[in-house]
Short mmCIF file of C-alpha atoms in Angstrom, two decimals:
data_model
loop_
_atom_site.label_atom_id
_atom_site.label_comp_id
_atom_site.label_asym_id
_atom_site.label_seq_id
_atom_site.Cartn_x
_atom_site.Cartn_y
_atom_site.Cartn_z
CA MET A 172 -27.25 -25.02 1.65
CA ARG A 173 -29.91 -26.51 3.93
CA SER A 174 -27.58 -25.94 6.88
CA PHE A 175 -26.98 -22.35 5.77
CA ARG A 176 -30.71 -21.60 5.42
CA ALA A 177 -31.33 -23.07 8.86
CA LEU A 178 -28.44 -21.06 10.20
CA LEU A 179 -29.93 -17.76 9.07
CA ALA A 180 -33.10 -18.47 11.04
CA GLU A 181 -31.30 -18.91 14.37
CA HIS A 182 -31.42 -16.12 16.94
CA PRO A 183 -27.61 -15.83 17.52
CA VAL A 184 -26.99 -15.41 13.81
CA ILE A 185 -29.81 -12.89 13.44
CA GLY A 186 -28.06 -10.87 16.13
CA ALA A 187 -24.74 -11.22 14.32
CA VAL A 188 -26.32 -10.08 11.05
CA LEU A 189 -27.81 -7.01 12.71
CA SER A 190 -24.45 -6.24 14.31
CA LEU A 191 -22.79 -6.64 10.93
CA ALA A 192 -25.33 -4.30 9.35
CA MET A 193 -24.30 -1.60 11.81
CA LYS A 194 -20.63 -2.19 11.04
CA VAL A 195 -21.27 -2.13 7.30
CA SER A 196 -23.08 1.19 7.67
CA GLY A 197 -20.11 2.61 9.57
CA SER A 198 -17.64 1.28 7.01
CA VAL A 199 -19.61 2.75 4.12
CA ALA A 200 -19.80 6.09 5.95
CA ALA A 201 -16.02 5.98 6.50
CA LEU A 202 -15.40 5.16 2.84
CA VAL A 203 -17.56 8.08 1.71
CA MET A 204 -15.96 10.30 4.34
CA PHE A 205 -12.43 9.73 3.07
CA ALA A 206 -13.50 9.78 -0.58
CA LEU A 207 -15.05 13.23 -0.10
CA ALA A 208 -11.95 14.41 1.76
CA ALA A 209 -9.66 13.10 -1.00
CA ARG A 210 -11.68 14.89 -3.69
CA SER A 211 -11.68 18.19 -1.82
CA MET A 212 -7.96 18.23 -0.96
CA ALA A 213 -4.64 18.17 -2.81
CA VAL A 214 -3.05 14.70 -2.83
CA ALA A 215 -0.19 15.78 -0.58
CA ASP A 216 -2.59 17.41 1.90
CA PHE A 217 -4.79 14.32 1.93
CA GLY A 218 -1.67 12.25 2.53
CA LEU A 219 -0.84 14.39 5.58
CA LEU A 220 -4.42 14.04 6.83
CA VAL A 221 -4.36 10.24 6.65
CA ILE A 222 -0.93 10.13 8.28
CA ALA A 223 -2.31 12.19 11.18
CA PHE A 224 -5.48 10.07 11.29
CA ASN A 225 -3.55 6.81 11.47
CA ALA A 226 -1.11 8.21 14.04
CA VAL A 227 -3.81 9.35 16.46
CA SER A 228 -5.90 6.22 15.84
CA PHE A 229 -2.88 4.20 16.94
CA LEU A 230 -2.38 6.43 19.99
CA ALA A 231 -6.06 6.10 20.96
CA VAL A 232 -5.83 2.30 20.96
CA LEU A 233 -2.69 2.56 23.08
CA ALA A 234 -4.09 5.24 25.41
CA VAL A 235 -7.07 3.16 26.50
CA LEU A 236 -4.44 0.92 28.17
CA GLY A 237 -6.24 -2.34 27.52
CA GLN A 238 -9.40 -1.33 29.39
CA ASP A 239 -11.68 -1.90 26.40
CA THR A 240 -10.70 -5.58 26.41
CA LEU A 241 -10.35 -5.93 30.18
CA ILE A 242 -13.89 -4.72 30.86
CA LEU A 243 -15.30 -7.41 28.57
CA ARG A 244 -13.38 -10.09 30.45
CA SER A 245 -14.16 -8.65 33.88
CA TRP A 246 -17.84 -8.23 33.12
CA GLY A 247 -18.08 -11.83 31.92
CA GLU A 248 -16.37 -13.02 35.09
CA PHE A 249 -18.08 -10.87 37.73
CA PHE A 250 -21.44 -9.42 36.70
CA GLU A 251 -23.36 -12.44 38.09
CA ARG A 252 -21.25 -13.71 40.96
CA SER A 253 -19.67 -10.49 42.31
CA PRO A 254 -21.51 -7.17 41.76
CA ALA A 255 -18.88 -5.34 43.83
CA LEU A 256 -16.05 -6.48 41.55
CA ALA A 257 -18.15 -5.76 38.45
CA ARG A 258 -18.71 -2.18 39.63
CA GLY A 259 -15.07 -1.91 40.59
CA ALA A 260 -14.02 -3.01 37.11
CA ILE A 261 -16.07 -0.17 35.60
CA VAL A 262 -14.57 2.42 37.95
CA TYR A 263 -11.04 1.10 37.47
CA GLY A 264 -11.37 1.07 33.68
CA LEU A 265 -12.71 4.62 33.56
CA ARG A 266 -9.94 6.00 35.76
CA VAL A 267 -7.18 4.29 33.80
CA THR A 268 -8.68 5.36 30.46
CA ILE A 269 -8.88 9.02 31.49
CA VAL A 270 -5.26 9.00 32.64
CA GLY A 271 -4.17 7.29 29.43
CA ALA A 272 -6.11 9.77 27.28
CA VAL A 273 -4.55 12.79 28.99
CA LEU A 274 -1.04 11.36 28.66
CA ALA A 275 -1.58 10.49 24.99
CA VAL A 276 -2.85 13.97 24.14
CA GLY A 277 0.08 15.58 25.95
CA GLY A 278 2.60 13.37 24.20
CA PHE A 279 1.03 13.97 20.80
CA VAL A 280 0.98 17.75 21.22
CA VAL A 281 4.66 17.77 22.19
CA TRP A 282 5.65 15.54 19.28
CA ALA A 283 3.49 17.11 16.56
CA GLY A 284 3.96 20.69 17.70
CA ALA A 285 7.59 20.83 18.77
CA ILE A 286 9.24 17.99 16.81
CA ASP A 287 7.34 17.18 13.60
CA GLY A 288 6.03 20.67 12.91
CA ARG A 289 3.87 19.88 9.86
CA LEU A 290 0.54 20.64 11.53
CA ALA A 291 -0.57 24.25 11.95
CA ARG A 292 -1.89 25.27 15.37
CA PRO A 293 -5.63 24.92 14.48
CA ASP A 294 -4.89 21.49 12.98
CA LEU A 295 -2.99 20.44 16.09
CA VAL A 296 -5.81 21.47 18.44
CA ALA A 297 -8.46 19.66 16.39
CA VAL A 298 -6.40 16.46 16.07
CA ALA A 299 -5.68 16.47 19.82
CA ALA A 300 -9.41 16.82 20.59
CA PHE A 301 -10.13 13.89 18.26
CA LEU A 302 -7.52 11.78 20.05
CA LEU A 303 -9.11 12.51 23.44
CA THR A 304 -12.67 11.68 22.39
CA GLN A 305 -11.66 8.60 20.42
CA THR A 306 -9.78 7.14 23.40
CA LEU A 307 -12.78 7.61 25.67
CA LEU A 308 -15.08 6.21 22.99
CA HIS A 309 -13.06 2.98 22.79
CA TYR A 310 -13.69 2.27 26.47
CA ALA A 311 -17.28 3.53 26.52
CA SER A 312 -18.20 1.37 23.50
CA SER A 313 -16.83 -1.80 25.11
CA LEU A 314 -18.56 -1.02 28.39
CA THR A 315 -21.85 -0.30 26.61
CA ARG A 316 -21.49 -3.55 24.65
CA ALA A 317 -20.98 -5.50 27.87
CA VAL A 318 -23.84 -3.85 29.76
CA ARG A 319 -26.43 -3.25 27.01
CA GLY A 320 -25.24 -5.18 23.94
CA VAL A 321 -24.06 -4.23 20.47
CA PHE A 322 -27.31 -2.52 19.47
CA HIS A 323 -26.66 0.23 21.99
CA SER A 324 -22.89 0.47 21.51
CA GLU A 325 -22.22 0.09 17.80
CA PRO A 326 -24.53 2.71 16.22
CA ASN A 327 -22.89 5.39 18.35
CA ARG A 328 -19.42 3.98 17.81
CA GLU A 329 -19.80 3.73 14.04
CA LEU A 330 -22.28 6.35 12.86
CA THR A 331 -22.84 9.16 15.36
CA TRP A 332 -19.56 10.88 14.52
CA ARG A 333 -19.16 9.81 10.91
CA LEU A 334 -22.50 10.90 9.46
CA PRO A 335 -22.19 14.58 10.45
CA LEU A 336 -18.65 14.57 9.06
CA VAL A 337 -19.89 13.10 5.77
CA ALA A 338 -22.50 15.86 5.59
CA VAL A 339 -19.95 18.62 6.22
CA LEU A 340 -17.45 17.19 3.72
CA GLY A 341 -20.18 16.76 1.12
CA TRP A 342 -21.24 20.38 1.50
CA THR A 343 -17.63 21.52 1.28
CA LEU A 344 -17.13 19.64 -2.00
CA PHE A 345 -20.48 20.84 -3.37
CA ALA A 346 -19.58 24.44 -2.54
CA GLY A 347 -16.24 24.10 -4.34
CA ARG A 348 -14.16 24.69 -1.23
CA GLU A 349 -11.14 22.83 0.10
CA THR A 350 -11.32 20.68 3.21
CA SER A 351 -8.87 21.58 5.95
CA ILE A 352 -7.32 19.14 8.41
CA ALA A 353 -8.65 21.27 11.28
CA SER A 354 -12.28 21.16 10.11
CA PHE A 355 -12.12 17.40 9.44
CA PHE A 356 -10.95 16.51 12.94
CA ALA A 357 -13.01 19.18 14.74
CA VAL A 358 -16.30 17.87 13.30
CA ALA A 359 -15.22 14.27 14.00
CA ALA A 360 -14.36 15.11 17.63
CA ALA A 361 -17.72 16.84 18.14
CA GLY A 362 -19.52 13.77 16.80
CA GLN A 363 -17.55 11.47 19.09
CA LEU A 364 -18.43 13.65 22.05
CA ALA A 365 -22.12 13.25 21.19
CA ALA A 366 -21.62 9.47 20.93
CA LEU A 367 -20.07 9.44 24.42
CA VAL A 368 -23.11 11.23 25.83
CA PHE A 369 -25.53 8.75 24.25
CA GLN A 370 -23.51 5.75 25.45
CA SER A 371 -23.30 7.14 28.98
CA ILE A 372 -27.08 7.40 29.07
CA ALA A 373 -27.43 3.82 27.79
CA ILE A 374 -25.05 2.50 30.46
CA ALA A 375 -26.80 4.42 33.25
CA ASN A 376 -30.20 3.09 32.19
CA GLY A 377 -29.07 -0.51 31.71
CA LEU A 378 -26.78 -1.13 34.68
CA PRO A 379 -28.29 -3.87 36.91
CA ALA A 380 -29.57 -2.64 40.26
CA THR A 381 -27.31 -5.07 42.13
CA ILE A 382 -24.23 -3.55 40.52
CA ARG A 383 -25.48 0.04 40.71
CA GLY A 384 -25.98 -0.31 44.47
CA ALA A 385 -22.81 -2.26 45.20
CA ARG A 386 -19.73 -0.79 46.80
CA ALA A 387 -16.93 -0.87 44.24
CA GLU A 388 -14.24 -3.44 44.93
CA ILE A 389 -11.04 -3.13 42.89
CA ALA A 390 -8.60 -6.00 42.38
CA GLY A 391 -5.88 -3.53 41.48
CA GLY A 392 -2.86 -5.82 41.34
CA ASP A 393 -4.50 -8.51 39.23
CA TRP A 394 -6.17 -6.04 36.88
CA THR A 395 -2.99 -4.02 36.48
CA ARG A 396 -1.07 -7.13 35.42
CA ARG A 397 -3.80 -8.07 32.94
CA SER A 398 -3.97 -4.48 31.67
CA ALA A 399 -0.22 -4.41 31.06
CA ALA A 400 -0.35 -7.52 28.88
CA MET A 401 -3.48 -6.33 27.07
CA THR A 402 -2.01 -2.86 26.51
CA THR A 403 1.16 -4.25 24.98
CA ALA A 404 -0.84 -6.60 22.78
CA ALA A 405 -3.18 -3.78 21.74
CA MET A 406 -0.20 -1.57 20.94
CA ALA A 407 1.28 -4.21 18.68
CA GLU A 408 -2.12 -4.87 17.07
CA ALA A 409 -2.68 -1.16 16.51
CA ALA A 410 0.78 -0.77 15.04
CA ASN A 411 -0.04 -3.63 12.64
CA GLN A 412 -3.21 -1.76 11.67
CA TYR A 413 -2.10 1.88 11.58
CA ALA A 414 1.70 2.01 11.29
CA ASP A 415 1.81 1.18 7.58
CA VAL A 416 0.57 4.57 6.40
CA VAL A 417 2.83 6.47 8.81
CA LEU A 418 5.91 4.39 7.93
CA ILE A 419 5.22 4.60 4.19
CA GLY A 420 5.01 8.36 4.58
CA ALA A 421 8.45 8.37 6.19
CA LEU A 422 9.93 6.06 3.54
CA ALA A 423 8.23 7.34 0.38
CA GLY A 424 6.35 10.56 1.20
CA PRO A 425 2.71 11.58 1.78
CA VAL A 426 1.63 10.97 -1.82
CA ALA A 427 2.57 7.29 -1.52
CA SER A 428 0.79 7.18 1.87
CA ALA A 429 -2.36 8.52 0.23
CA GLY A 430 -2.29 5.83 -2.50
CA TYR A 431 -1.73 3.01 -0.03
CA PHE A 432 -4.38 4.36 2.35
CA VAL A 433 -7.03 4.42 -0.38
CA ALA A 434 -6.39 0.78 -1.36
CA ALA A 435 -6.20 -0.30 2.29
CA ARG A 436 -9.42 1.57 3.13
CA ILE A 437 -11.35 -0.35 0.47
CA ALA A 438 -9.76 -3.65 1.52
CA SER A 439 -10.74 -2.84 5.11
CA VAL A 440 -14.22 -4.08 4.24
CA PHE A 441 -12.91 -7.45 5.46
CA PRO A 442 -11.64 -6.24 8.87
CA MET A 443 -14.98 -4.44 9.08
CA LEU A 444 -16.69 -7.75 8.44
CA THR A 445 -14.54 -9.39 11.11
CA SER A 446 -15.28 -6.67 13.63
CA GLY A 447 -18.98 -6.59 12.88
CA LEU A 448 -19.45 -10.33 13.28
CA HIS A 449 -17.18 -10.74 16.28
CA ASN A 450 -18.42 -7.68 18.15
CA TYR A 451 -21.61 -9.66 18.60
CA SER A 452 -19.83 -12.72 19.99
CA ALA A 453 -17.06 -10.87 21.89
CA SER A 454 -19.17 -10.12 24.95
CA ARG A 455 -20.24 -13.79 25.11
CA ILE A 456 -16.82 -15.40 24.72
CA ALA A 457 -15.77 -14.86 28.34
CA GLU A 458 -19.27 -15.55 29.66
CA LEU A 459 -19.59 -18.94 27.94
CA TYR A 460 -15.99 -19.99 28.50
CA TYR A 461 -15.85 -19.17 32.20
CA GLY A 462 -19.35 -20.59 32.61
CA GLY A 463 -18.08 -24.02 31.49
CA ARG A 464 -20.06 -23.92 28.23
CA ALA A 465 -17.22 -24.33 25.74
CA HIS A 466 -19.35 -26.53 23.47
CA GLU A 467 -22.00 -23.80 23.23
CA LEU A 468 -19.27 -21.27 22.43
CA GLN A 469 -17.93 -23.51 19.65
CA ARG A 470 -21.38 -23.80 18.10
CA LEU A 471 -21.87 -20.04 18.28
CA LEU A 472 -18.54 -19.37 16.55
CA ALA A 473 -19.24 -22.01 13.90
CA ARG A 474 -22.54 -20.35 13.05
CA VAL A 475 -20.92 -16.93 12.81
CA MET A 476 -18.07 -18.25 10.64
CA MET A 477 -20.51 -19.91 8.24
CA LEU A 478 -22.01 -16.51 7.62
CA ALA A 479 -18.52 -14.99 7.35
CA LEU A 480 -17.50 -17.53 4.68
CA ALA A 481 -20.46 -16.64 2.47
CA LEU A 482 -19.85 -12.91 2.84
CA VAL A 483 -16.11 -13.17 2.18
CA ALA A 484 -16.74 -15.01 -1.09
CA LEU A 485 -19.26 -12.40 -2.18
CA LEU A 486 -17.03 -9.46 -1.28
CA MET A 487 -14.01 -10.88 -3.09
CA VAL A 488 -16.06 -11.13 -6.28
CA VAL A 489 -17.29 -7.55 -5.86
CA ILE A 490 -13.79 -6.15 -5.28
CA ALA A 491 -12.32 -8.15 -8.17
CA PHE A 492 -14.81 -6.71 -10.66
CA ALA A 493 -15.54 -3.29 -9.16
CA GLY A 494 -12.08 -2.52 -7.76
CA PRO A 495 -11.06 0.09 -10.37
CA TRP A 496 -14.36 1.93 -9.96
CA LEU A 497 -14.08 1.89 -6.16
CA LEU A 498 -10.56 3.31 -6.37
CA ALA A 499 -11.75 6.03 -8.76
CA LEU A 500 -14.23 7.22 -6.11
CA PHE A 501 -11.24 8.83 -4.40
CA GLY A 502 -9.97 10.33 -7.64
CA ALA A 503 -8.83 9.09 -11.04
CA GLN A 504 -5.19 9.11 -9.91
CA TYR A 505 -5.87 6.21 -7.51
CA ARG A 506 -7.17 3.79 -10.16
CA ASP A 507 -3.63 2.45 -10.74
CA GLU A 508 -3.55 0.84 -7.28
CA TYR A 509 -5.73 -2.13 -8.33
CA ALA A 510 -2.98 -4.73 -7.82
CA VAL A 511 -2.30 -3.37 -4.33
CA LEU A 512 -6.03 -3.49 -3.56
CA MET A 513 -6.39 -7.12 -4.65
CA LEU A 514 -3.36 -8.23 -2.65
CA LEU A 515 -4.56 -6.46 0.51
CA ALA A 516 -8.09 -7.81 0.01
CA GLY A 517 -6.77 -11.39 -0.22
CA VAL A 518 -4.78 -11.00 3.00
CA SER A 519 -7.75 -9.45 4.79
CA ALA A 520 -10.11 -12.17 3.57
CA PHE A 521 -7.83 -14.88 4.96
CA THR A 522 -7.64 -13.04 8.28
CA THR A 523 -11.43 -12.86 8.45
CA LEU A 524 -11.77 -16.61 7.93
CA MET A 525 -9.37 -17.29 10.80
CA GLY A 526 -11.99 -15.89 13.19
CA PRO A 527 -11.77 -14.04 16.52
CA GLY A 528 -8.68 -15.85 17.80
CA SER A 529 -7.13 -12.65 19.08
CA MET A 530 -10.13 -11.78 21.25
CA MET A 531 -10.32 -15.38 22.52
CA MET A 532 -6.69 -15.46 23.60
CA LEU A 533 -6.99 -12.10 25.36
CA THR A 534 -10.19 -12.93 27.24
CA MET A 535 -9.53 -16.60 28.01
CA GLY A 536 -6.25 -16.26 29.92
CA HIS A 537 -3.68 -16.57 27.12
CA GLU A 538 -2.72 -12.92 26.82
CA ARG A 539 1.00 -13.52 27.47
CA LEU A 540 1.37 -15.98 24.62
CA TYR A 541 -0.68 -13.73 22.34
CA LEU A 542 1.56 -10.81 23.22
CA LYS A 543 4.64 -12.69 22.05
CA LEU A 544 2.95 -13.62 18.79
CA VAL A 545 1.66 -10.14 17.97
CA VAL A 546 5.02 -8.51 18.76
CA GLY A 547 6.73 -11.02 16.48
CA ALA A 548 4.25 -10.27 13.69
CA LEU A 549 4.85 -6.55 14.12
CA ALA A 550 8.62 -7.00 13.92
CA VAL A 551 8.27 -8.98 10.67
CA ARG A 552 5.91 -6.34 9.27
CA ILE A 553 8.18 -3.39 10.00
CA ALA A 554 11.28 -5.17 8.71
CA ALA A 555 9.50 -6.17 5.50
CA LEU A 556 8.16 -2.65 4.97
CA VAL A 557 11.60 -1.11 5.39
CA ALA A 558 13.08 -3.68 3.01
CA LEU A 559 10.42 -3.62 0.29
CA VAL A 560 8.90 -0.12 0.15
CA PRO A 561 12.01 1.75 -1.11
CA THR A 562 12.31 -0.68 -4.04
CA PHE A 563 8.74 -1.73 -4.86
CA GLY A 564 6.71 1.19 -3.48
CA ILE A 565 3.27 0.54 -2.09
CA LEU A 566 3.05 -2.84 -3.84
CA GLY A 567 6.00 -3.84 -1.66
CA ALA A 568 4.06 -2.56 1.35
CA ALA A 569 1.14 -4.83 0.48
CA ILE A 570 3.50 -7.82 0.14
CA ALA A 571 5.04 -6.99 3.52
CA VAL A 572 1.60 -6.99 5.13
CA GLY A 573 0.87 -10.44 3.72
CA LEU A 574 4.20 -11.85 4.92
CA ALA A 575 3.43 -10.73 8.46
CA ILE A 576 -0.31 -11.24 8.82
CA VAL A 577 -1.10 -14.55 7.09
CA PRO A 578 1.22 -16.77 9.21
CA PHE A 579 0.27 -14.87 12.38
CA THR A 580 -3.50 -15.23 12.07
CA GLY A 581 -3.24 -18.87 11.04
CA LEU A 582 -1.05 -19.66 14.05
CA VAL A 583 -3.38 -17.81 16.46
CA ALA A 584 -6.38 -19.82 15.25
CA TRP A 585 -4.47 -23.10 15.59
CA LEU A 586 -3.28 -22.27 19.11
CA CYS A 587 -6.82 -21.36 20.18
CA ALA A 588 -8.11 -24.71 18.97
CA ARG A 589 -5.23 -26.54 20.66
CA ASP A 590 -5.20 -24.75 24.02
CA THR A 591 -8.88 -23.95 24.61
CA GLY A 592 -10.62 -26.68 22.66
CA VAL A 593 -12.58 -24.02 20.73
CA ASP A 594 -11.70 -23.46 17.07
CA PRO A 595 -12.40 -19.83 16.04
CA SER A 596 -11.73 -20.34 12.32
CA ALA A 597 -13.97 -21.30 9.41
CA LEU A 598 -12.79 -24.90 9.91
CA ALA A 599 -15.24 -24.97 12.82
CA ILE A 600 -18.00 -25.26 10.22
CA VAL A 601 -16.69 -28.71 9.26
CA LYS A 602 -16.52 -29.75 12.91
CA MET A 603 -20.09 -28.61 13.47
CA GLY A 604 -21.22 -30.73 10.53
CA LYS A 605 -19.43 -33.79 11.90
CA ASP A 606 -20.98 -33.27 15.34
CA ARG A 607 -24.40 -33.48 13.75
#
């Protein structure tokens, strides 16, 4: 406890706490957003909305083509020693992201409009606009984080588009009207466009003069190879995150997708915790590692994971006791998914305690090995979903997630400790204590 009190007074952890507070605010806004949507829509319509949301969220992660991760690595490598390459990395990332966004929108419109056919034309236009702005926001947020830090990137990434949507959905419910898929995505896309404007201003004001005045130099071949590995890894990661709802919809229908999505959304408090804590350290991983300060990086991660351990324990207690009430926020019909919620929460808690191993492998030169691992985890996940969902429903889906994710995250953390000498998991707390 003395170590924990001292930890909370340290500057790096204060920064991590503030970053987490932003992420918590965004997660709460998202929870309210979907709860309001669920209460103002029929279950089947809400199921279709979340299927569309997860599909385009997956496509947005894919469409950025690894540039959100690559810019963090490139900035850490070049912003001090090569302003020309640092500027070139920004230009390269923006060009690739725009191309990826246009291709993703075109592919989605063809698939949803001509093949699937469940979205009406206004819905299709609004969802396509959301896909475009979300893809650009992924890259802009990472670039802003690298150039200005999380306090300029995360509020816009998490809140600028969600809060107006919460207000609109709240008014719709209060007025006794039904929410449409088109209005949901149109308001979200407008908010993301505003976030892009704010982040562009932050980047322009914070870019160092040496980089602003440099002539862009692009290492196209090297960056393209890195981008390919990062894109494939991101695609597999995104499929692990978003494919469940879409696949459950195909196997068991939109009503089952809605039930699973509600439980998974509440359990996502743990991935939110992971993202909030590690967004703070992500921009420093490459900087410290490539700067030969691995010991400093280990101490930073140990401090962050000590905070994560305390928060995970607290959140598990809250979900265990308040789970039925949290589920009922979406509607009384979702209260029966308590067992699914607890299983997903346990898996997510374990993943959180394994730390930012994925980000470390991608930014420290181990992207090829990580790619093999994440593709293997995805294959196990899909196979388990196909095998278990038809028989056990969404409880089978939760079991399938555990079978894929728990071994994967544990192995990633172990490989990071073995190959880089830096342990990203909560076990680093013990090592920090021994070092003292």
